[in-house]
mmCIF file of C-alpha atoms and ligand atoms in Angstrom:
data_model
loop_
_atom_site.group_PDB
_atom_site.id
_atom_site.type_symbol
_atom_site.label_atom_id
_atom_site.label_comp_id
_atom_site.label_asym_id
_atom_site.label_seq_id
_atom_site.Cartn_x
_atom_site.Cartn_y
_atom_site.Cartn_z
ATOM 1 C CA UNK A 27 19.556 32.023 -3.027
ATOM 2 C CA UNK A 28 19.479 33.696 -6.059
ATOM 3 C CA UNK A 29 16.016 33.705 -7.377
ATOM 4 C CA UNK A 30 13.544 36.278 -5.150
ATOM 5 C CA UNK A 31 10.482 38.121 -5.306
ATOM 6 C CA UNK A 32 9.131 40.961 -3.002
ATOM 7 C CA UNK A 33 5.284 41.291 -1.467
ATOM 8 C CA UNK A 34 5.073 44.562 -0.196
ATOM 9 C CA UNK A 35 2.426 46.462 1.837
ATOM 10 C CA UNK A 36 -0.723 48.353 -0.150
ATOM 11 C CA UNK A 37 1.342 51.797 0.504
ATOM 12 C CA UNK A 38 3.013 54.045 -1.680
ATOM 13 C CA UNK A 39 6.157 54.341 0.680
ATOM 14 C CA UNK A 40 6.780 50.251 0.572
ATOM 15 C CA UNK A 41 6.126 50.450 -3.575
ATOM 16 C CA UNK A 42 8.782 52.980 -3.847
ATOM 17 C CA UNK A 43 10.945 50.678 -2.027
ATOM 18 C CA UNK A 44 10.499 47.796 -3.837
ATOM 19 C CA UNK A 45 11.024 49.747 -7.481
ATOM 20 C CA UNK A 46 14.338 50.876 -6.242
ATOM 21 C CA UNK A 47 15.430 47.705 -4.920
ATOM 22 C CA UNK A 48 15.058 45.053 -7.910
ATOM 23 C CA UNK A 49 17.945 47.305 -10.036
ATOM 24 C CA UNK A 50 19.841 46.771 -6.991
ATOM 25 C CA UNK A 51 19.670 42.822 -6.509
ATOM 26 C CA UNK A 52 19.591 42.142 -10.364
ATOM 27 C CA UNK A 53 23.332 44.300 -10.267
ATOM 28 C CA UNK A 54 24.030 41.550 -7.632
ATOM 29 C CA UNK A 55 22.869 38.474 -9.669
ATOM 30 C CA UNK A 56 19.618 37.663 -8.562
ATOM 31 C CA UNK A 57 16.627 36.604 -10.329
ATOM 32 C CA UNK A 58 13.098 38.133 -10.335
ATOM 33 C CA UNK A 59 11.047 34.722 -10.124
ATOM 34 C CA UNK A 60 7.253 35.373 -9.150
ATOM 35 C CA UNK A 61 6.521 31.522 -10.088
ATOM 36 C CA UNK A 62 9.628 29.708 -8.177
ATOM 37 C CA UNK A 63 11.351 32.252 -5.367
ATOM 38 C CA UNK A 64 13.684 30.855 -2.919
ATOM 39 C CA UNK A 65 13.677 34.258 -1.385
ATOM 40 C CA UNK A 66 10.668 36.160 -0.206
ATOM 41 C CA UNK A 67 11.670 39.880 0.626
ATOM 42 C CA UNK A 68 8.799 41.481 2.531
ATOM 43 C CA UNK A 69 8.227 45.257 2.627
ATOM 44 C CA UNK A 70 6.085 46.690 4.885
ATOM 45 C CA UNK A 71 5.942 45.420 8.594
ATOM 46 C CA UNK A 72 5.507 42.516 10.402
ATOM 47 C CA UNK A 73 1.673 42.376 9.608
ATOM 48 C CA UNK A 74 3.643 41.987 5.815
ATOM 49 C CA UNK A 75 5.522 39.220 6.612
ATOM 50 C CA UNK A 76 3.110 37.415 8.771
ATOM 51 C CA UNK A 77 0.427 37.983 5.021
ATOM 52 C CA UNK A 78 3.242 36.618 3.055
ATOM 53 C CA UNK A 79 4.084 33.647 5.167
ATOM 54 C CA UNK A 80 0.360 31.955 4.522
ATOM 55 C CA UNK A 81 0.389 32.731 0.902
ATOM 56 C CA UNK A 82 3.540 30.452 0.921
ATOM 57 C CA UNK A 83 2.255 28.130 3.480
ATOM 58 C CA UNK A 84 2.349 24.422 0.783
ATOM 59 C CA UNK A 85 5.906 25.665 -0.195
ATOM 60 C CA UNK A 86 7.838 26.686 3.058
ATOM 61 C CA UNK A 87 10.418 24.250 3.294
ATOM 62 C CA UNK A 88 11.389 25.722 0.161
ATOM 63 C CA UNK A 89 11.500 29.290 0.406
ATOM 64 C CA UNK A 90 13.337 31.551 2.983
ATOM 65 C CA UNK A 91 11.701 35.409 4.295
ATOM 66 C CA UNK A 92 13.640 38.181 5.152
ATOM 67 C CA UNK A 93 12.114 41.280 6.294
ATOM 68 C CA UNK A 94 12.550 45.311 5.257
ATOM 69 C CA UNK A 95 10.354 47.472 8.138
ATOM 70 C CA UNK A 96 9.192 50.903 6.973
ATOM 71 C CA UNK A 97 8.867 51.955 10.290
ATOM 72 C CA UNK A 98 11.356 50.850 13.003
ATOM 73 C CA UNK A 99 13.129 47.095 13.348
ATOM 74 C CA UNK A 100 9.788 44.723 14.110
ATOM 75 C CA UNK A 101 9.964 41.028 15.021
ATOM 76 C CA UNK A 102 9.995 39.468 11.583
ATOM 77 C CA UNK A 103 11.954 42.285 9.863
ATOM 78 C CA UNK A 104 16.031 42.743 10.152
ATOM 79 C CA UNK A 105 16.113 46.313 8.235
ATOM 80 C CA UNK A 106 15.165 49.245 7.639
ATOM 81 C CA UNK A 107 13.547 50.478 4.368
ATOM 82 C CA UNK A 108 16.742 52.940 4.855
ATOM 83 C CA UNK A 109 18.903 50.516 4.940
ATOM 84 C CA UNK A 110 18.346 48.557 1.425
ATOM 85 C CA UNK A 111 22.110 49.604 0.119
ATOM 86 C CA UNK A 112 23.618 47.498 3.626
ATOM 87 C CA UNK A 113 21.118 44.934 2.825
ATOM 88 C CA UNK A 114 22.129 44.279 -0.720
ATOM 89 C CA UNK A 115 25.666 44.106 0.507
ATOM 90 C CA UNK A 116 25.091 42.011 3.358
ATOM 91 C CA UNK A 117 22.926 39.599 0.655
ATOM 92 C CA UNK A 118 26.430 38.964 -0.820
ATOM 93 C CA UNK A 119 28.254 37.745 2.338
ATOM 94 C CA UNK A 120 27.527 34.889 4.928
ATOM 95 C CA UNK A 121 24.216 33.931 5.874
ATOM 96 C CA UNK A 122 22.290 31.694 8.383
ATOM 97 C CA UNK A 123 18.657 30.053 8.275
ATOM 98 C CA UNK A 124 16.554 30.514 11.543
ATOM 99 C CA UNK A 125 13.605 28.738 11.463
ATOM 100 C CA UNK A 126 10.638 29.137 14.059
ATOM 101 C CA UNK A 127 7.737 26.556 14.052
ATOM 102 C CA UNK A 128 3.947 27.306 13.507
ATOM 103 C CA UNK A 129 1.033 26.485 15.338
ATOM 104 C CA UNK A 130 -0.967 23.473 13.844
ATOM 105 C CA UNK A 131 -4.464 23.868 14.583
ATOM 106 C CA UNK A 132 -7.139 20.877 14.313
ATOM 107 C CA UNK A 133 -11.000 21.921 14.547
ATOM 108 C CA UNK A 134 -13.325 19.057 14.942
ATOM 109 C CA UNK A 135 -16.309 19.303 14.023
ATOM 110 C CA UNK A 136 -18.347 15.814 13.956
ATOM 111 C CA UNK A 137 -16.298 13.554 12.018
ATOM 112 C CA UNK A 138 -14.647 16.398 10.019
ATOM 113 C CA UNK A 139 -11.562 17.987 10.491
ATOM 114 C CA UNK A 140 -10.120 20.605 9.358
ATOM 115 C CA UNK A 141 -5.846 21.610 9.322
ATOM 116 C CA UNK A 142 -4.946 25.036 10.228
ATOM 117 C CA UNK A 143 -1.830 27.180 10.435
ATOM 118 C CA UNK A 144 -0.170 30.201 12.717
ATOM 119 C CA UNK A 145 2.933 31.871 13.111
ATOM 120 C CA UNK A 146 1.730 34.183 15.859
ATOM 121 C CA UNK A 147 -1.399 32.465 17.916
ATOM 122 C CA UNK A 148 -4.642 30.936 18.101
ATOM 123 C CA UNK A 149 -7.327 32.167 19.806
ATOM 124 C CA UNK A 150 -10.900 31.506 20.304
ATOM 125 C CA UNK A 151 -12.694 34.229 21.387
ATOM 126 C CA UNK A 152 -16.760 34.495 21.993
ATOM 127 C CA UNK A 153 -17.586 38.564 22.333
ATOM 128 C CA UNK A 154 -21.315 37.431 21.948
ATOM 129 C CA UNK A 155 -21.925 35.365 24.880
ATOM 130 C CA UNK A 156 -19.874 34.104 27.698
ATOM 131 C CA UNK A 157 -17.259 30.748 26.527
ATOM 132 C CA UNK A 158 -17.195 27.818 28.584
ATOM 133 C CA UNK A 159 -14.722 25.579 27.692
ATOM 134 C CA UNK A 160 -12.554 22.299 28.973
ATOM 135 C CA UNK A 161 -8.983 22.378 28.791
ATOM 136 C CA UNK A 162 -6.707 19.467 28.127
ATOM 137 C CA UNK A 163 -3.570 19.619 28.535
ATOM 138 C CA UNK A 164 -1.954 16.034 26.497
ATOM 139 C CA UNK A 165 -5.385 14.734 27.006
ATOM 140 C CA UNK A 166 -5.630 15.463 30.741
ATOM 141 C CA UNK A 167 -8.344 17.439 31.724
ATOM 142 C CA UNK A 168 -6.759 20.509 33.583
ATOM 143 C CA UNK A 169 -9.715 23.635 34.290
ATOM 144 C CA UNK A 170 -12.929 24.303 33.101
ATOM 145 C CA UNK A 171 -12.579 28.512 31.560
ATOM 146 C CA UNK A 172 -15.266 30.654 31.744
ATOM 147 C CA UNK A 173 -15.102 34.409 30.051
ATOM 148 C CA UNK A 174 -14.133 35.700 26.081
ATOM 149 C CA UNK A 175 -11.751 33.474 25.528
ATOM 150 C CA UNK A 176 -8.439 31.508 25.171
ATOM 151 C CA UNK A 177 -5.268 32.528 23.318
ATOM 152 C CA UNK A 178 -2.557 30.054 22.112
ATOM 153 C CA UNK A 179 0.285 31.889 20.965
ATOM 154 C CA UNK A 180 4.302 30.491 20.041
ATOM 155 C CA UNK A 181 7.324 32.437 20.992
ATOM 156 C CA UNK A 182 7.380 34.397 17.961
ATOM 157 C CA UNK A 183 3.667 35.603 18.789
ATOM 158 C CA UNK A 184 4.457 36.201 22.231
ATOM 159 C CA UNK A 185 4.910 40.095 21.543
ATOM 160 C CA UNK A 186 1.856 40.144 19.707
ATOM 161 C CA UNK A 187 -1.332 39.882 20.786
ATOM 162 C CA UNK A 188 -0.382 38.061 23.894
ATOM 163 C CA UNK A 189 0.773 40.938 24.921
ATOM 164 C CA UNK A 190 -1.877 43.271 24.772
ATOM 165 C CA UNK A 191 -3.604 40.550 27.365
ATOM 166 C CA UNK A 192 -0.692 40.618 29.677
ATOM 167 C CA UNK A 193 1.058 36.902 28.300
ATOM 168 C CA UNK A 194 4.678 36.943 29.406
ATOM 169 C CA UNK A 195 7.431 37.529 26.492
ATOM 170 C CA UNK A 196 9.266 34.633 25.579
ATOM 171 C CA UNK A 197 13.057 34.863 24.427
ATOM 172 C CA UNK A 198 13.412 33.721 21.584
ATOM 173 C CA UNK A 199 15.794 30.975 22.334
ATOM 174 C CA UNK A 200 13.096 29.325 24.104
ATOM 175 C CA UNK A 201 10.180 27.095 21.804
ATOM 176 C CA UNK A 202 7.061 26.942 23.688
ATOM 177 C CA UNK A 203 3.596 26.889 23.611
ATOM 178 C CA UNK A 204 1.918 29.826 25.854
ATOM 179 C CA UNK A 205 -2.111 29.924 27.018
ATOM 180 C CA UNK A 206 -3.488 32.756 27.987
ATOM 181 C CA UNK A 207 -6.951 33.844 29.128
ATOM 182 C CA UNK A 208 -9.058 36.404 27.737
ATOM 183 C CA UNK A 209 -11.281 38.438 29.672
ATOM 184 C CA UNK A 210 -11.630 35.222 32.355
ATOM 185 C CA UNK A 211 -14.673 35.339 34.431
ATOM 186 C CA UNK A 212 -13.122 34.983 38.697
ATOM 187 C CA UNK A 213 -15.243 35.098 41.379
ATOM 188 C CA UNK A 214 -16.281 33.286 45.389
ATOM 189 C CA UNK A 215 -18.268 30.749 43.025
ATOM 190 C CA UNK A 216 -16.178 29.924 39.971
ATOM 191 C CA UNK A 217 -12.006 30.589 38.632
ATOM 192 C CA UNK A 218 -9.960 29.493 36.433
ATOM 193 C CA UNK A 219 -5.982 29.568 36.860
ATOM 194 C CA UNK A 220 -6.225 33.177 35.161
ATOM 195 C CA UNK A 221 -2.365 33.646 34.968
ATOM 196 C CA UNK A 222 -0.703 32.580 31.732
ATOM 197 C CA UNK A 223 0.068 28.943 31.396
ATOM 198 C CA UNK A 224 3.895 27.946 29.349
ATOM 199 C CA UNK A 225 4.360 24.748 28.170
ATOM 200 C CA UNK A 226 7.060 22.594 26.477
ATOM 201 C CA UNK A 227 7.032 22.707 22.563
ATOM 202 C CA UNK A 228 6.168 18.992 22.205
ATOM 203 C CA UNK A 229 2.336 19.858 24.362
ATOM 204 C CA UNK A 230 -0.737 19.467 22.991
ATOM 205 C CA UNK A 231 -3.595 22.019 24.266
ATOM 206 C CA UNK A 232 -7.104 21.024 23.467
ATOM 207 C CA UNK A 233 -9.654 22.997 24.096
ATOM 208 C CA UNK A 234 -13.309 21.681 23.901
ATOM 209 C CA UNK A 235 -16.870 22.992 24.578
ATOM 210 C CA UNK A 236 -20.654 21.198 24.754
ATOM 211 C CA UNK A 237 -21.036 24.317 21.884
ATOM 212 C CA UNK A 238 -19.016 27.126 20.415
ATOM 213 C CA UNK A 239 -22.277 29.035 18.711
ATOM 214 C CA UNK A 240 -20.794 32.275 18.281
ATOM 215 C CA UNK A 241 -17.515 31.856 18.849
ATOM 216 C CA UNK A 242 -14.640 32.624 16.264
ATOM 217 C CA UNK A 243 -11.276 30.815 15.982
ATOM 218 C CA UNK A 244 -9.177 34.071 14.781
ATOM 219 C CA UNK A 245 -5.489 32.618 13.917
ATOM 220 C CA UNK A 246 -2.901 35.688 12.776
ATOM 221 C CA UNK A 247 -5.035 37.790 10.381
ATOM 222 C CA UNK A 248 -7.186 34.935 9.431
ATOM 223 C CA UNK A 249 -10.360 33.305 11.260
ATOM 224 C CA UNK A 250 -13.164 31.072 11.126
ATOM 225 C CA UNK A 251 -16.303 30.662 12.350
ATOM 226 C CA UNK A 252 -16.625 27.718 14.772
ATOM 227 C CA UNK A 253 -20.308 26.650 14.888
ATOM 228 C CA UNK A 254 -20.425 22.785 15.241
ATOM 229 C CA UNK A 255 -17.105 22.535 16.444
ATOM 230 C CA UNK A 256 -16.754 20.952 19.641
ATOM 231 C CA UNK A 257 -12.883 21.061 19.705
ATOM 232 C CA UNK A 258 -9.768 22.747 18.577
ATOM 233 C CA UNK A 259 -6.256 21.056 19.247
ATOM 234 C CA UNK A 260 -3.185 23.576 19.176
ATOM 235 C CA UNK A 261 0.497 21.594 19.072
ATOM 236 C CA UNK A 262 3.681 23.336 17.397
ATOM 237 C CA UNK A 263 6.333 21.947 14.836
ATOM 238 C CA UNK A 264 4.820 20.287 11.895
ATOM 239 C CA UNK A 265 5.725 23.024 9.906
ATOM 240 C CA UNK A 266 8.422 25.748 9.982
ATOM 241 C CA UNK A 267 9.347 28.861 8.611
ATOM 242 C CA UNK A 268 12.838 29.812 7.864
ATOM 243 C CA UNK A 269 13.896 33.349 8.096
ATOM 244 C CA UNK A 270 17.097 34.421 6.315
ATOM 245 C CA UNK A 271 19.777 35.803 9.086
ATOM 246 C CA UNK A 272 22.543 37.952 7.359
ATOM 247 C CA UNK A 273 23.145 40.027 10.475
ATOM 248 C CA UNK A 274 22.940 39.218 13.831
ATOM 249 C CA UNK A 275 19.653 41.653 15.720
ATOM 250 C CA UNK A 276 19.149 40.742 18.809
ATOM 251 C CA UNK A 277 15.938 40.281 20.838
ATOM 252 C CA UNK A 278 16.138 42.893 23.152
ATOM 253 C CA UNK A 279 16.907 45.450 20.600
ATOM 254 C CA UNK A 280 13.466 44.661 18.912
ATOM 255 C CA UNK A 281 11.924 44.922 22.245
ATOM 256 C CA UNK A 282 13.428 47.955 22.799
ATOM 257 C CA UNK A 283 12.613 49.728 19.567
ATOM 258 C CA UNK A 284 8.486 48.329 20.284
ATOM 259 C CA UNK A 285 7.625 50.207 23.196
HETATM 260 P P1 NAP B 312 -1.759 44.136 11.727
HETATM 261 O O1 NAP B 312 -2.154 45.559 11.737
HETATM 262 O O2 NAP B 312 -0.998 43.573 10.578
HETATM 263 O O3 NAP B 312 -0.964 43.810 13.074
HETATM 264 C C1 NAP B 312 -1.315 44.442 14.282
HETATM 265 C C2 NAP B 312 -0.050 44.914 14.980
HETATM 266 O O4 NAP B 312 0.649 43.791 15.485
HETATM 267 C C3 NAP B 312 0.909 45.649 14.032
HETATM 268 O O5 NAP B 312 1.405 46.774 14.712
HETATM 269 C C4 NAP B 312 1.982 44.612 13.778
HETATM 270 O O6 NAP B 312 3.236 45.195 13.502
HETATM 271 C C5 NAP B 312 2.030 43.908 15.109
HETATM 272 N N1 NAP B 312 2.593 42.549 15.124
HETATM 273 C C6 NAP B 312 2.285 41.498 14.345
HETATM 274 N N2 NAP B 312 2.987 40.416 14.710
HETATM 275 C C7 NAP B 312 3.770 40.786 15.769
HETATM 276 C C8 NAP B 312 4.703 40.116 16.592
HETATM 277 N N3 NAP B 312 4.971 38.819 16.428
HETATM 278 N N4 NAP B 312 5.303 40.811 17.584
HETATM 279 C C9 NAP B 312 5.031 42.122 17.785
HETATM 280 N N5 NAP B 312 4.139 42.822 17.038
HETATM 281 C C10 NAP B 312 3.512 42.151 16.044
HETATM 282 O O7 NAP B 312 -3.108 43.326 11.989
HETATM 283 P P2 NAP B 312 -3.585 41.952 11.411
HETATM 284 O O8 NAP B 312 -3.453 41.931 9.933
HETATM 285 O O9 NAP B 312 -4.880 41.629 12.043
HETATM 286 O O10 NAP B 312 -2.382 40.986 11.963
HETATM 287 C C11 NAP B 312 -2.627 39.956 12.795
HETATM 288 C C12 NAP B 312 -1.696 39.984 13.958
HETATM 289 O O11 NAP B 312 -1.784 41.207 14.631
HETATM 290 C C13 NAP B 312 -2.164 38.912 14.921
HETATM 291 O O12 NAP B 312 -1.379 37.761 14.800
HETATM 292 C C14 NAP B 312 -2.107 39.569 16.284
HETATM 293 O O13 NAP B 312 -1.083 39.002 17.088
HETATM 294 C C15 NAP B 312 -1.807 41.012 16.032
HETATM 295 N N6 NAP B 312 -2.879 41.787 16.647
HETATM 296 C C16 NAP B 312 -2.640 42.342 17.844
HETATM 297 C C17 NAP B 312 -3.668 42.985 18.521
HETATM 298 C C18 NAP B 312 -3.401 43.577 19.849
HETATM 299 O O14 NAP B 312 -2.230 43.641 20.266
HETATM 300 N N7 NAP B 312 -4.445 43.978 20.562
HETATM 301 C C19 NAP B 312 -4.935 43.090 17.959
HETATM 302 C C20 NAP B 312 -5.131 42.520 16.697
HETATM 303 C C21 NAP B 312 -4.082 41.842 16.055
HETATM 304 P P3 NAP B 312 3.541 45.974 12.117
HETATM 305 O O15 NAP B 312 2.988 47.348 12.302
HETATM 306 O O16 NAP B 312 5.034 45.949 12.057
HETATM 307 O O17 NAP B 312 2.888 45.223 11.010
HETATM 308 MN MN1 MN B 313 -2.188 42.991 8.615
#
């Protein structure tokens, strides 16, 4: 993997990174290629990687990411920005490819549709007027939600916003699909299941509603409004993105340097 190029935050710390670490990789070989990378070095934090990720979304089966956090270890990132001398060494040794699948989201709308992508979730949230919404599970109708919204998130999302709306943490040896409820409306008259819902990586969720007016379909950094659409299909594995391993870091101790 010898041709690269870097994406780094809008901060002067990640710049200063990034200018001290091209001498460093061309004294190992590599390639500065902005048109053809096989490497994507992020710099920054996981927001970074997750930005750089759909700018390479038509090209990922041909491109690998590897992470440098200027803060602590995230998710997506395997160094430090203190650590760019190990991580030039450890470029010249061993490495694996780790790939983690995204979400593929369909919005109907009418006869249209239209293709979407996530690494971390889904979700469509109404904070305008209360949601109702059907949800399938592989086309069999399981609960009718009332309340905000829904979240669909994949392993790798788990930790993100999942988590601030108490979804369970997945390990990441596990592929699955996880729905969770936002601000759910419970009372005598009308629930919902309310806890979080995990399902096997081949499961379709679909959720669909008379009328979304209002409603927005926000998907990692990205969203879209959803007026006229009357359903959203979430399944995973259609595309993947493959993260460069050159040590191992284990799972835990990125949960443990979060909180
Ligand atoms: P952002 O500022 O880039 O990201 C928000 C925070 O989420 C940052 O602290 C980021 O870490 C962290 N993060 C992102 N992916 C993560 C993951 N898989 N596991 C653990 N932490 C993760 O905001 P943005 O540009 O809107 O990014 C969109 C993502 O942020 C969404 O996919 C969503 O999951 C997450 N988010 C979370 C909340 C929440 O928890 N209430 C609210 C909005 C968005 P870094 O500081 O390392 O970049
Ligand atoms: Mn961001």
């Amino acid at each position: 993997m010898k041709r690269y190029t870097i994406i780094c935050r809008d901060q002067e710390l990640s710049s200063l990174v990034a200018k001290n670490l091209h001498p460093k990789l061309q004294a190992i070989g590599m390639i500065h290629d902005l048109e053809q990378p096989e490497l994507i070095i992020t710099i920054g934090g996981d927001g970074t990687l997750l930005h750089a990720v759909h700018s390479f979304l038509d090209h990922l089966e041909d491109v690998a990411f590897i992470g440098l956090h200027t803060g602590t270890l995230g998710f997506f990132t395997d160094y430090t920005s203190e650590e760019i001398d190990e991580f030039v060494n450890d470029l010249q040794n061993e490495h694996r490819i780790v790939s983690t699948p995204l979400i593929h989201i369909e919005c109907f709308n009418g006869g249209l549709r239209h293709d979407l992508y996530a690494m971390n979730e889904g979700r469509i949230e109404n904070i305008i007027k209360t949601q109702t919404m059907d949800v399938y599970i592989d086309d069999e109708y399981l609960e009718k939600f009332r309340g905000n919204g829904l979240c669909v998130s994949a392993q790798i999302g788990s930790t993100a916003y999942n988590r601030s709306i108490d979804g369970a943490i997945i390990d990441s040896q596990i592929q699955a699909l996880q729905l969770t409820e936002i601000s759910g409306i419970h009372h005598k008259f009308f629930r919902s299941l309310k806890n979080p819902i995990i399902l096997h990586p081949q499961t379709k969720i679909s959720l669909r509603a008379e009328s979304f007016e209002g409603a927005m379909l926000v998907y990692d950094h990205l969203n879209i409004d959803l007026h006229k659409t009357t359903r959203v299909d979430f399944t995973l594995g259609d595309k993947e993105v493959r993260f460069l391993r050159l040590r191992p870091v284990s799972y835990f101790s990125r949960l443990r340097n979060l909180f």
